[in-house]
Tab-separated table of C-alpha atoms and ligand atoms in Angstrom:
chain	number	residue	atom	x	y	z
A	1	UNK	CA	40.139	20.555	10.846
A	2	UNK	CA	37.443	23.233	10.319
A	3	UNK	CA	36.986	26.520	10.153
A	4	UNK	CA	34.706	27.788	12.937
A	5	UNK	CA	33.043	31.448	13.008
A	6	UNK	CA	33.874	32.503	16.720
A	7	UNK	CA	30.882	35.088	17.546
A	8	UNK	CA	32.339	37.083	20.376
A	9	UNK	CA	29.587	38.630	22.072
A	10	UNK	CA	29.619	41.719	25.217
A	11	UNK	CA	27.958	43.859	27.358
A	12	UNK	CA	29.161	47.739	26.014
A	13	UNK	CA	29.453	50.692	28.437
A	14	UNK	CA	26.511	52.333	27.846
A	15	UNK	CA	23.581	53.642	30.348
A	16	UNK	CA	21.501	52.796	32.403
A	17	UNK	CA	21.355	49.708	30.198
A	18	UNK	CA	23.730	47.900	28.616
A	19	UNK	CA	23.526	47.053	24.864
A	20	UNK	CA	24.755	43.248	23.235
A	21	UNK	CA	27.761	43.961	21.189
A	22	UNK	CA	29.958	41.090	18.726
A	23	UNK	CA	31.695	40.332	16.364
A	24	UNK	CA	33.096	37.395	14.481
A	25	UNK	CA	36.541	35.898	14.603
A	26	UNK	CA	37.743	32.627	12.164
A	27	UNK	CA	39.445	29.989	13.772
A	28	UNK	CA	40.753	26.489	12.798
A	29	UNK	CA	39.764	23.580	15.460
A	30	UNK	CA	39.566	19.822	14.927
A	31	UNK	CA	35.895	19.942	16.750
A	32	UNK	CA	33.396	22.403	18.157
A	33	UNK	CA	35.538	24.186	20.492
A	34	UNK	CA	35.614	24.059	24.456
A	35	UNK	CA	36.045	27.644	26.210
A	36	UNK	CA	39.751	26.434	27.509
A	37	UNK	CA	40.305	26.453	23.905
A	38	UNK	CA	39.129	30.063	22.907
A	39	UNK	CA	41.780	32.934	23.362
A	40	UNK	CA	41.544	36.535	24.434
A	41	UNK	CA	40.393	38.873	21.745
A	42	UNK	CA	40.300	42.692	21.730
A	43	UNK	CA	38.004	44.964	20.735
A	44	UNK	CA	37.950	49.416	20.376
A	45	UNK	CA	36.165	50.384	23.196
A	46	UNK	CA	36.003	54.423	22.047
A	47	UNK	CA	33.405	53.052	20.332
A	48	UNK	CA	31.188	51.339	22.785
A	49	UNK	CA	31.437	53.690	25.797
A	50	UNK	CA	34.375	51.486	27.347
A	51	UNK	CA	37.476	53.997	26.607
A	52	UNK	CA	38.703	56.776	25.471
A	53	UNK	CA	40.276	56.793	21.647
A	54	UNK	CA	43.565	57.400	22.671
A	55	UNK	CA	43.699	53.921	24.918
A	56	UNK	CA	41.240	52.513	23.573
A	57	UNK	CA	41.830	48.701	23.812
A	58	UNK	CA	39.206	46.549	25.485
A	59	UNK	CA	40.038	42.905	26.122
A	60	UNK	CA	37.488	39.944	25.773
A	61	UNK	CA	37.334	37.099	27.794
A	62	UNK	CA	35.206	34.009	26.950
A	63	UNK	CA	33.087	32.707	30.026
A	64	UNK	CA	30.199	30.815	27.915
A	65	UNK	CA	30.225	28.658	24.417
A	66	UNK	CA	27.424	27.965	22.244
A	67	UNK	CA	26.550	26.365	19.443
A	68	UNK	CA	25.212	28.235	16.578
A	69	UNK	CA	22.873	26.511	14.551
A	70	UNK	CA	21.759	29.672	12.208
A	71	UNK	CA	25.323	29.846	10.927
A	72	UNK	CA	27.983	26.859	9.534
A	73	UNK	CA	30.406	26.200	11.817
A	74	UNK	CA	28.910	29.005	14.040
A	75	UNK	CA	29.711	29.665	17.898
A	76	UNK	CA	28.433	32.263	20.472
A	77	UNK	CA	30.868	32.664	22.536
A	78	UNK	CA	29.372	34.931	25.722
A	79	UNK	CA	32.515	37.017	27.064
A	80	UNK	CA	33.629	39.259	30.108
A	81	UNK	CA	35.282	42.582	28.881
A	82	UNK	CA	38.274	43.383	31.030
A	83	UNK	CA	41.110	46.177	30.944
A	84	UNK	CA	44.205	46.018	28.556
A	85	UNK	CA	45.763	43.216	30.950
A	86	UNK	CA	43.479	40.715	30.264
A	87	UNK	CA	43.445	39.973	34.091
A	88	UNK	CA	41.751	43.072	35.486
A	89	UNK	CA	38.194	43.321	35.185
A	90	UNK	CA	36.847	46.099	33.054
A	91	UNK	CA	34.098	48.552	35.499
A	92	UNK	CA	31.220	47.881	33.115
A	93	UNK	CA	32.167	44.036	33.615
A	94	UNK	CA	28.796	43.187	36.098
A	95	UNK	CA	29.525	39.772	35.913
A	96	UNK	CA	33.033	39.766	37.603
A	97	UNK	CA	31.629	41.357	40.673
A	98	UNK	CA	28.919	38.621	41.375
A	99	UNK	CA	28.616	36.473	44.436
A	100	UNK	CA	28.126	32.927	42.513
A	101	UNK	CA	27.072	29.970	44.475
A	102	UNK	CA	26.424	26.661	42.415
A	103	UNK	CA	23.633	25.974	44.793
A	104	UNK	CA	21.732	29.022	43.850
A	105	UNK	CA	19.031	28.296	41.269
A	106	UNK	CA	17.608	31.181	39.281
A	107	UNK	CA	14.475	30.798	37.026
A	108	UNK	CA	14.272	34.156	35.282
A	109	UNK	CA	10.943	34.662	32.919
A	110	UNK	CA	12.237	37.514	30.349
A	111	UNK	CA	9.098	39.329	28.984
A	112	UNK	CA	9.552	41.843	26.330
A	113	UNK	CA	7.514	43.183	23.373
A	114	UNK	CA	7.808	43.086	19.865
A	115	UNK	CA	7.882	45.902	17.827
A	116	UNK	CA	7.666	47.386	14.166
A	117	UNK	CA	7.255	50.570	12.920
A	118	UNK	CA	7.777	52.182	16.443
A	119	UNK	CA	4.484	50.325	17.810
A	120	UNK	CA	3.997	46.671	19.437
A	121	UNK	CA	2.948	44.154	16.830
A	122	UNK	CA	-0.508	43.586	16.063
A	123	UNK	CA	-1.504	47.540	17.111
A	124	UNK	CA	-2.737	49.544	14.546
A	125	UNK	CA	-0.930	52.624	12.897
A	126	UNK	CA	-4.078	54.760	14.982
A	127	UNK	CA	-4.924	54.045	18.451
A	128	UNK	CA	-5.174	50.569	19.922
A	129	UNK	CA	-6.405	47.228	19.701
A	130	UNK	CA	-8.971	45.786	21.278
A	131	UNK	CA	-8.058	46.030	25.622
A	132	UNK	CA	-5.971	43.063	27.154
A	133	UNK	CA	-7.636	40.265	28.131
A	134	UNK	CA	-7.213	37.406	25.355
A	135	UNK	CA	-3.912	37.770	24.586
A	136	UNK	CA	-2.597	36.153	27.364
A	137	UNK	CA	-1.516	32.353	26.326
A	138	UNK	CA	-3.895	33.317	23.392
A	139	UNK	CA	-4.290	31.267	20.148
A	140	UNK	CA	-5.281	32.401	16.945
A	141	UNK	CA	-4.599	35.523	14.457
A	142	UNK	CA	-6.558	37.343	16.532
A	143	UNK	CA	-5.197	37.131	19.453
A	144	UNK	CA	-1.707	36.656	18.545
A	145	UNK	CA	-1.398	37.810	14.988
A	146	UNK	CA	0.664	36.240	12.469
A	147	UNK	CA	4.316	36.454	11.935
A	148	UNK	CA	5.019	36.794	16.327
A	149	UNK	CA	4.490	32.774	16.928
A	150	UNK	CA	6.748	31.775	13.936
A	151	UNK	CA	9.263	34.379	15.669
A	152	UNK	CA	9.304	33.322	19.325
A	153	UNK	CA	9.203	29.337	18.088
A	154	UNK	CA	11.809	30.261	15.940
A	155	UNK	CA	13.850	32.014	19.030
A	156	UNK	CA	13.007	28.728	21.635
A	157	UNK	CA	14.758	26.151	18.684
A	158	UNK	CA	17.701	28.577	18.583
A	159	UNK	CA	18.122	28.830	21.926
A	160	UNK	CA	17.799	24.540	22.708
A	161	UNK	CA	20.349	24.388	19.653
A	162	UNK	CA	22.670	26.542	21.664
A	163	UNK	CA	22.337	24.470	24.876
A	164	UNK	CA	20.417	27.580	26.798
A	165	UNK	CA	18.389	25.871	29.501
A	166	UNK	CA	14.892	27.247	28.410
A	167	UNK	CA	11.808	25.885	30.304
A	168	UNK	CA	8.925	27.484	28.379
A	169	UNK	CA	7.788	30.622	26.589
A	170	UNK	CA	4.335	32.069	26.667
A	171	UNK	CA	1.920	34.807	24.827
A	172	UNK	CA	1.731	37.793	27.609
A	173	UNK	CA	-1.203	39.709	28.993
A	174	UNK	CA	-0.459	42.894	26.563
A	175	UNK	CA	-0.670	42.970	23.022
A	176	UNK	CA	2.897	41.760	21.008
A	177	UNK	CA	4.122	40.789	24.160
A	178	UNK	CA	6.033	37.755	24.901
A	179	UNK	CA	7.972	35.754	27.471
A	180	UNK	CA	10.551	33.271	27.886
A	181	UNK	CA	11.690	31.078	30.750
A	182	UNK	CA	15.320	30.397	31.842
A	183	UNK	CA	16.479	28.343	34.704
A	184	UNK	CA	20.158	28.025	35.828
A	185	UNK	CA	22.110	26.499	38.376
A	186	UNK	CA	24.622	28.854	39.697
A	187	UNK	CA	23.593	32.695	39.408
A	188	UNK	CA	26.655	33.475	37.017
A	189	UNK	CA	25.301	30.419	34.435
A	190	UNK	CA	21.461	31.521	34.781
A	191	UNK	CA	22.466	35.178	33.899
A	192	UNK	CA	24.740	33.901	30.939
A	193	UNK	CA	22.038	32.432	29.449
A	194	UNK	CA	19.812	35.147	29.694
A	195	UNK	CA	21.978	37.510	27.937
A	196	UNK	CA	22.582	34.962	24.974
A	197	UNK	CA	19.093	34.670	24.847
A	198	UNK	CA	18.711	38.309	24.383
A	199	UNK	CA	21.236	38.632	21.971
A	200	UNK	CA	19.757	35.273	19.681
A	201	UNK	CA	16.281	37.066	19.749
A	202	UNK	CA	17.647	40.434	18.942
A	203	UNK	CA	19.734	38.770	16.041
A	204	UNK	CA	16.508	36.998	15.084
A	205	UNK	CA	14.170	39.646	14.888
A	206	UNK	CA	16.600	41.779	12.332
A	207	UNK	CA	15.226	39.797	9.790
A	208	UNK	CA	11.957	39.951	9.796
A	209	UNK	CA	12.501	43.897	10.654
A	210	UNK	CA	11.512	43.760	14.162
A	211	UNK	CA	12.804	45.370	17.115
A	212	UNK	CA	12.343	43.488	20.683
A	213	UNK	CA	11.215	46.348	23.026
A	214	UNK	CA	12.534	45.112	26.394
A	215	UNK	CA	11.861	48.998	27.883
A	216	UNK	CA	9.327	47.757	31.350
A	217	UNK	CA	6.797	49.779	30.547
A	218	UNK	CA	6.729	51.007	26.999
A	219	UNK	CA	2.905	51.378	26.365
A	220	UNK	CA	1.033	53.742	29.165
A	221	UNK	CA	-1.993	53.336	30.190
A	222	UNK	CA	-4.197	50.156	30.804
A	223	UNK	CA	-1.608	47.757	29.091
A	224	UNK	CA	0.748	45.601	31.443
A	225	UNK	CA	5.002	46.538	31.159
A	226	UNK	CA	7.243	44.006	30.828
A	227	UNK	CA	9.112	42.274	34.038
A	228	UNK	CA	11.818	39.476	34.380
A	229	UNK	CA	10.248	37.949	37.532
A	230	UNK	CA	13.372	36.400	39.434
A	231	UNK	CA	12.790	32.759	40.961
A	232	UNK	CA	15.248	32.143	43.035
A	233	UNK	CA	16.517	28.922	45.887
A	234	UNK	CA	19.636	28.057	47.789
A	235	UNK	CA	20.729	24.831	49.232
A	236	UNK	CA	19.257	25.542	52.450
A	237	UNK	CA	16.028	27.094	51.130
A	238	UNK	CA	15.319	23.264	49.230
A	239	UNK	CA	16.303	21.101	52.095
A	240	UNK	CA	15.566	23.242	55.569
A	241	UNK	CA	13.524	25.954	54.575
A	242	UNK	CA	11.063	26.505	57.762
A	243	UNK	CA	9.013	29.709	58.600
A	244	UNK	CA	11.462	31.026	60.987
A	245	UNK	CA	14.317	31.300	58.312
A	246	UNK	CA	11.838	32.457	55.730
A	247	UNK	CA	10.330	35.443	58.407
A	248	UNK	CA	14.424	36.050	59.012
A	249	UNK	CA	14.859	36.139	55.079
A	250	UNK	CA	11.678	38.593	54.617
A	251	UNK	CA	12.689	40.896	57.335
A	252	UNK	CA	16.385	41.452	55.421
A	253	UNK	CA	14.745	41.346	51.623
A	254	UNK	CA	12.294	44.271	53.304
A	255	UNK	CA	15.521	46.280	54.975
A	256	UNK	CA	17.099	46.389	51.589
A	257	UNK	CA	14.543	47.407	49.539
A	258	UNK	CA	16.054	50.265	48.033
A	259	UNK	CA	19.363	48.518	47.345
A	260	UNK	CA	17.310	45.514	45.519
A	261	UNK	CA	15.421	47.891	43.240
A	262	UNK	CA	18.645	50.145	42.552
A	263	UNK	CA	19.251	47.389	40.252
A	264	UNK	CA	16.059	45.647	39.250
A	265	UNK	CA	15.680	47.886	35.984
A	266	UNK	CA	15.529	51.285	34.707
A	267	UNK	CA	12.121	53.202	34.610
A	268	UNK	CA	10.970	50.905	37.134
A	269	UNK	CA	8.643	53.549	38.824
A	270	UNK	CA	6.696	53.608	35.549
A	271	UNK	CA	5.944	49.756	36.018
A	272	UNK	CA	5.684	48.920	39.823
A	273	UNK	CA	2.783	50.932	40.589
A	274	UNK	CA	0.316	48.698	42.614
A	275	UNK	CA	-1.530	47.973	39.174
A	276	UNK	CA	-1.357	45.264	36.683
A	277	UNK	CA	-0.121	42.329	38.991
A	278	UNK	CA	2.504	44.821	40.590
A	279	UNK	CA	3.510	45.808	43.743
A	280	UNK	CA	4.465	49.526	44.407
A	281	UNK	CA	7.890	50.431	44.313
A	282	UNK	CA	8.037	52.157	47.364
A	283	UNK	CA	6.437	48.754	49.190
A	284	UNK	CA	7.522	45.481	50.021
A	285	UNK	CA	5.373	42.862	50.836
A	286	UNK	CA	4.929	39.071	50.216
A	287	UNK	CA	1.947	36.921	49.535
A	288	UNK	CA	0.777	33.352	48.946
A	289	UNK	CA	0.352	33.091	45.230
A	290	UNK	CA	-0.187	37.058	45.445
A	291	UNK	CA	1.028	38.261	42.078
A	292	UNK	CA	0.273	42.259	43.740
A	293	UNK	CA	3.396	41.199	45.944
A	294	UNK	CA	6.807	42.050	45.775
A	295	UNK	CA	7.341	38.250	46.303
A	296	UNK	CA	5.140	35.682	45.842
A	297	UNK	CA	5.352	32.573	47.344
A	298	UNK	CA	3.961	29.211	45.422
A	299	UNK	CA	1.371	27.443	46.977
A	300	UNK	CA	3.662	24.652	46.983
A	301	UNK	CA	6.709	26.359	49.382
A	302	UNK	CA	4.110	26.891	52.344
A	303	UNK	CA	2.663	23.251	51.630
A	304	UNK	CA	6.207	21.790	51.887
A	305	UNK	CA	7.225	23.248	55.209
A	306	UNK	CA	8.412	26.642	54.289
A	307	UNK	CA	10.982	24.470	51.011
A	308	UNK	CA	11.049	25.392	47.770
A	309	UNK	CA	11.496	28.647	45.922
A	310	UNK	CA	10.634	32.583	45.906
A	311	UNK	CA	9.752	34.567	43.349
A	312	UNK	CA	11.049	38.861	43.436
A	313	UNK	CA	8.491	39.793	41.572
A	314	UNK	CA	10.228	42.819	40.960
A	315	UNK	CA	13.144	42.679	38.557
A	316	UNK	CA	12.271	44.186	34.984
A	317	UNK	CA	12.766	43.169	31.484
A	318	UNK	CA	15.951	45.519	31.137
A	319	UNK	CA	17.226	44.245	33.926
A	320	UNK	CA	20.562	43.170	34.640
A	321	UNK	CA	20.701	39.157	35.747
A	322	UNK	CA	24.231	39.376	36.912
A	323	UNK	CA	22.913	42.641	39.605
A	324	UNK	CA	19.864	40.797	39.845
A	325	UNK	CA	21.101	37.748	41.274
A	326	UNK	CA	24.382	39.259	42.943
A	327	UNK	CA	21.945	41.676	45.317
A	328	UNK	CA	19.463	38.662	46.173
A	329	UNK	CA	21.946	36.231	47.135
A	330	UNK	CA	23.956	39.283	48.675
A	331	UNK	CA	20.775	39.472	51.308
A	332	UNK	CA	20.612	36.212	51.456
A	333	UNK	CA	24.250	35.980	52.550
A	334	UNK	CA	23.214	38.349	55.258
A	335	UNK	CA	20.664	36.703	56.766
A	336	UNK	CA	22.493	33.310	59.342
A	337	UNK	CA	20.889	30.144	58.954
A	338	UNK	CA	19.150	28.384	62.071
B	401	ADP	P1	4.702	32.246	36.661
B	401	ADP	O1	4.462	32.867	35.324
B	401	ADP	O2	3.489	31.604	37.252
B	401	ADP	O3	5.349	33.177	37.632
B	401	ADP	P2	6.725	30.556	35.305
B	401	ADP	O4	6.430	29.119	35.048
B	401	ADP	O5	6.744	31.480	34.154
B	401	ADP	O6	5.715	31.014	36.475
B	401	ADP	O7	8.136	30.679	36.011
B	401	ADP	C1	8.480	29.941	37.141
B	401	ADP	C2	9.971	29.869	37.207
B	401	ADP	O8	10.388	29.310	38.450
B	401	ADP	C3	10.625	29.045	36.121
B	401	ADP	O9	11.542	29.873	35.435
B	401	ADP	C4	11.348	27.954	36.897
B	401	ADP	O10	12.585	27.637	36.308
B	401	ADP	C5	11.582	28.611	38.231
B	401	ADP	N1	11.835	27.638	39.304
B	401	ADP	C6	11.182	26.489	39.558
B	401	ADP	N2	11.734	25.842	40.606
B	401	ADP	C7	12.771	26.601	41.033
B	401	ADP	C8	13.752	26.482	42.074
B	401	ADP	N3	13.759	25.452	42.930
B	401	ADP	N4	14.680	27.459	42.200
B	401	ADP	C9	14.663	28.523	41.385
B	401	ADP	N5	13.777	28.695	40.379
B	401	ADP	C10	12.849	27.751	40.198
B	402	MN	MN1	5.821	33.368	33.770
B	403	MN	MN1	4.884	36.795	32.818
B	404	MN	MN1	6.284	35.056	37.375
């Protein structure tokens, strides 16, 4: 028997965007435990936007496990918040709502910024570096600074150590900027990890006294925001595919444009402007390899027959994945298949 720290974590109540909430419960298990194992735990949601103080009872549900590996015996333990009955989902709970299909793959790539003293890392206390251009995928202090590679390697060992599926991280286009790839089979699984990978890196960064700035478009001016592109296939997208389905698909992803960028971010306005390998928000369009598109196909979809995977260029880095993925595989649902 050991003693395991249980790190219950949440999504609290408030808006437009949700903040990670969690705290730690002990518990005695004979090994690492499995979520059938974990119980129910409550929390006071007067104080996270999630009730009021005279019923103020939130209940926690476990839906993901982790390991821990910056903590002995430590667990993440990702968790739905529902109503007093344990049974009922709570209405900030985004995740109990979703349309999951295990054949739905998501590859999300989170980019955010790092931040101290109220300014992205690397820019100096007056005005502004030197304009983007090298720091994309860029090497050396110059380019990257010091202390930011030692945090996102840091973050990517965390995150394999916790079993989160991550395919790569990169040095963005922007100063202190930053991305990380997740991919996911089954939308509710790709979102999970997406949220623990949020909440390691925010966890991270507290001590080195850094905030991560996932706002999409925090800098004005000639510096790119921040997105969380959305790659997304079904079954029949892998193994039929074909340019009829795919015209079919475009035609419903363009008739709910509105309803797909209701949830795609706060602020988005600021980011999707036409500039800086954006699409306007008021436009939808789609392009081979055309990174001004609201989606862009890969090179490799049209080689393979109209197969593959689509990338919605326009989700941002404050995103929701659980909305994210719910609303595109909501249009897909709506489009028949040949
Ligand atoms: P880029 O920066 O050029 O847009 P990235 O390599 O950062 O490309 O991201 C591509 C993403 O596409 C990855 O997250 C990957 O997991 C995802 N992806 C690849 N194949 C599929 C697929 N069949 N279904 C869904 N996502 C996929
Ligand atoms: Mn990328
Ligand atoms: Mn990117
Ligand atoms: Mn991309």
């Amino acid at each position: 028997m050991a003693k395991y720290k249980l790190e219950y974590i949440w999504l609290d109540g408030y808006t437009p965007v949700p903040n990670l909430r969690s705290k730690t419960q002990v518990k005695e298990f004979d090994s690492f435990p499995s979520l059938e194992q974990l119980p129910i735990w409550g929390f006071d949601g007067s104080s996270t936007m999630q009730a009021e103080g005279r019923s103020s009872d939130c209940m926690l549900k476990p839906v993901s496990v982790h390991p821990d590996s910056t903590r002995r015996n430590g667990v993440l333990v990702m968790c739905e918040v529902m109503m007093p009955d344990g049974t009922t989902p709570h209405p900030t709970n985004t995740r109990a709502t979703i349309l999951d299909d295990p054949g739905a793959w998501f590859g999300f790539e989170q980019e955010y910024f790092l931040y101290q003293d109220g300014r992205p890392l690397g820019f100096p206390a007056e005005g502004y570096p030197a304009p983007q251009g090298p720091y994309y995928c860029g090497a050396g202090f110059k380019a990257v600074g010091d202390i930011a590679r030692q945090i996102v390697e840091e973050h990517l060992d965390l995150c394999l150590d916790a079993g989160i599926n991550h395919e790569g991280i990169n040095a963005e286009v922007a100063k202190g900027q930053w991305e990380f790839q997740i991919f996911g089979k089954g939308s509710k699984r790709a979102a999970d990890e997406v949220w623990v990978a949020r909440y390691i890196l925010n966890r991270l960064c507290e001590k080195y006294s850094i905030d991560v700035e996932y706002h999409c478009k925090p800098i004005r001016g000639d510096w790119n925001g921040s997105g969380m592109h959305a790659n997304f296939s079904t079954d029949y997208l892998r193994e039929k595919g074909g340019k009829t389905y795919f015209e079919a698909l475009m035609a419903a992803f363009a008739e709910n444009m509105e309803e797909h960028v209701a949830v795609y971010g706060p602020d988005n306005h600021l980011r999707l402007t036409g500039l800086h390998e954006t699409q306007s928000i008021d436009k939808f369009t789609y392009g081979l390899a055309d990174r001004g598109s609201s989606i862009r196909i890969p090179h490799s979809f049209v080689n393979n027959d109209y197969k593959g995977y689509l990338e919605d260029r326009r989700p941002n880095s404050q995103g929701d994945p659980y909305q994210i993925a719910s609303r595109i595989l909501k249009t897909i649902s709506e489009v028949p298949t040949p």
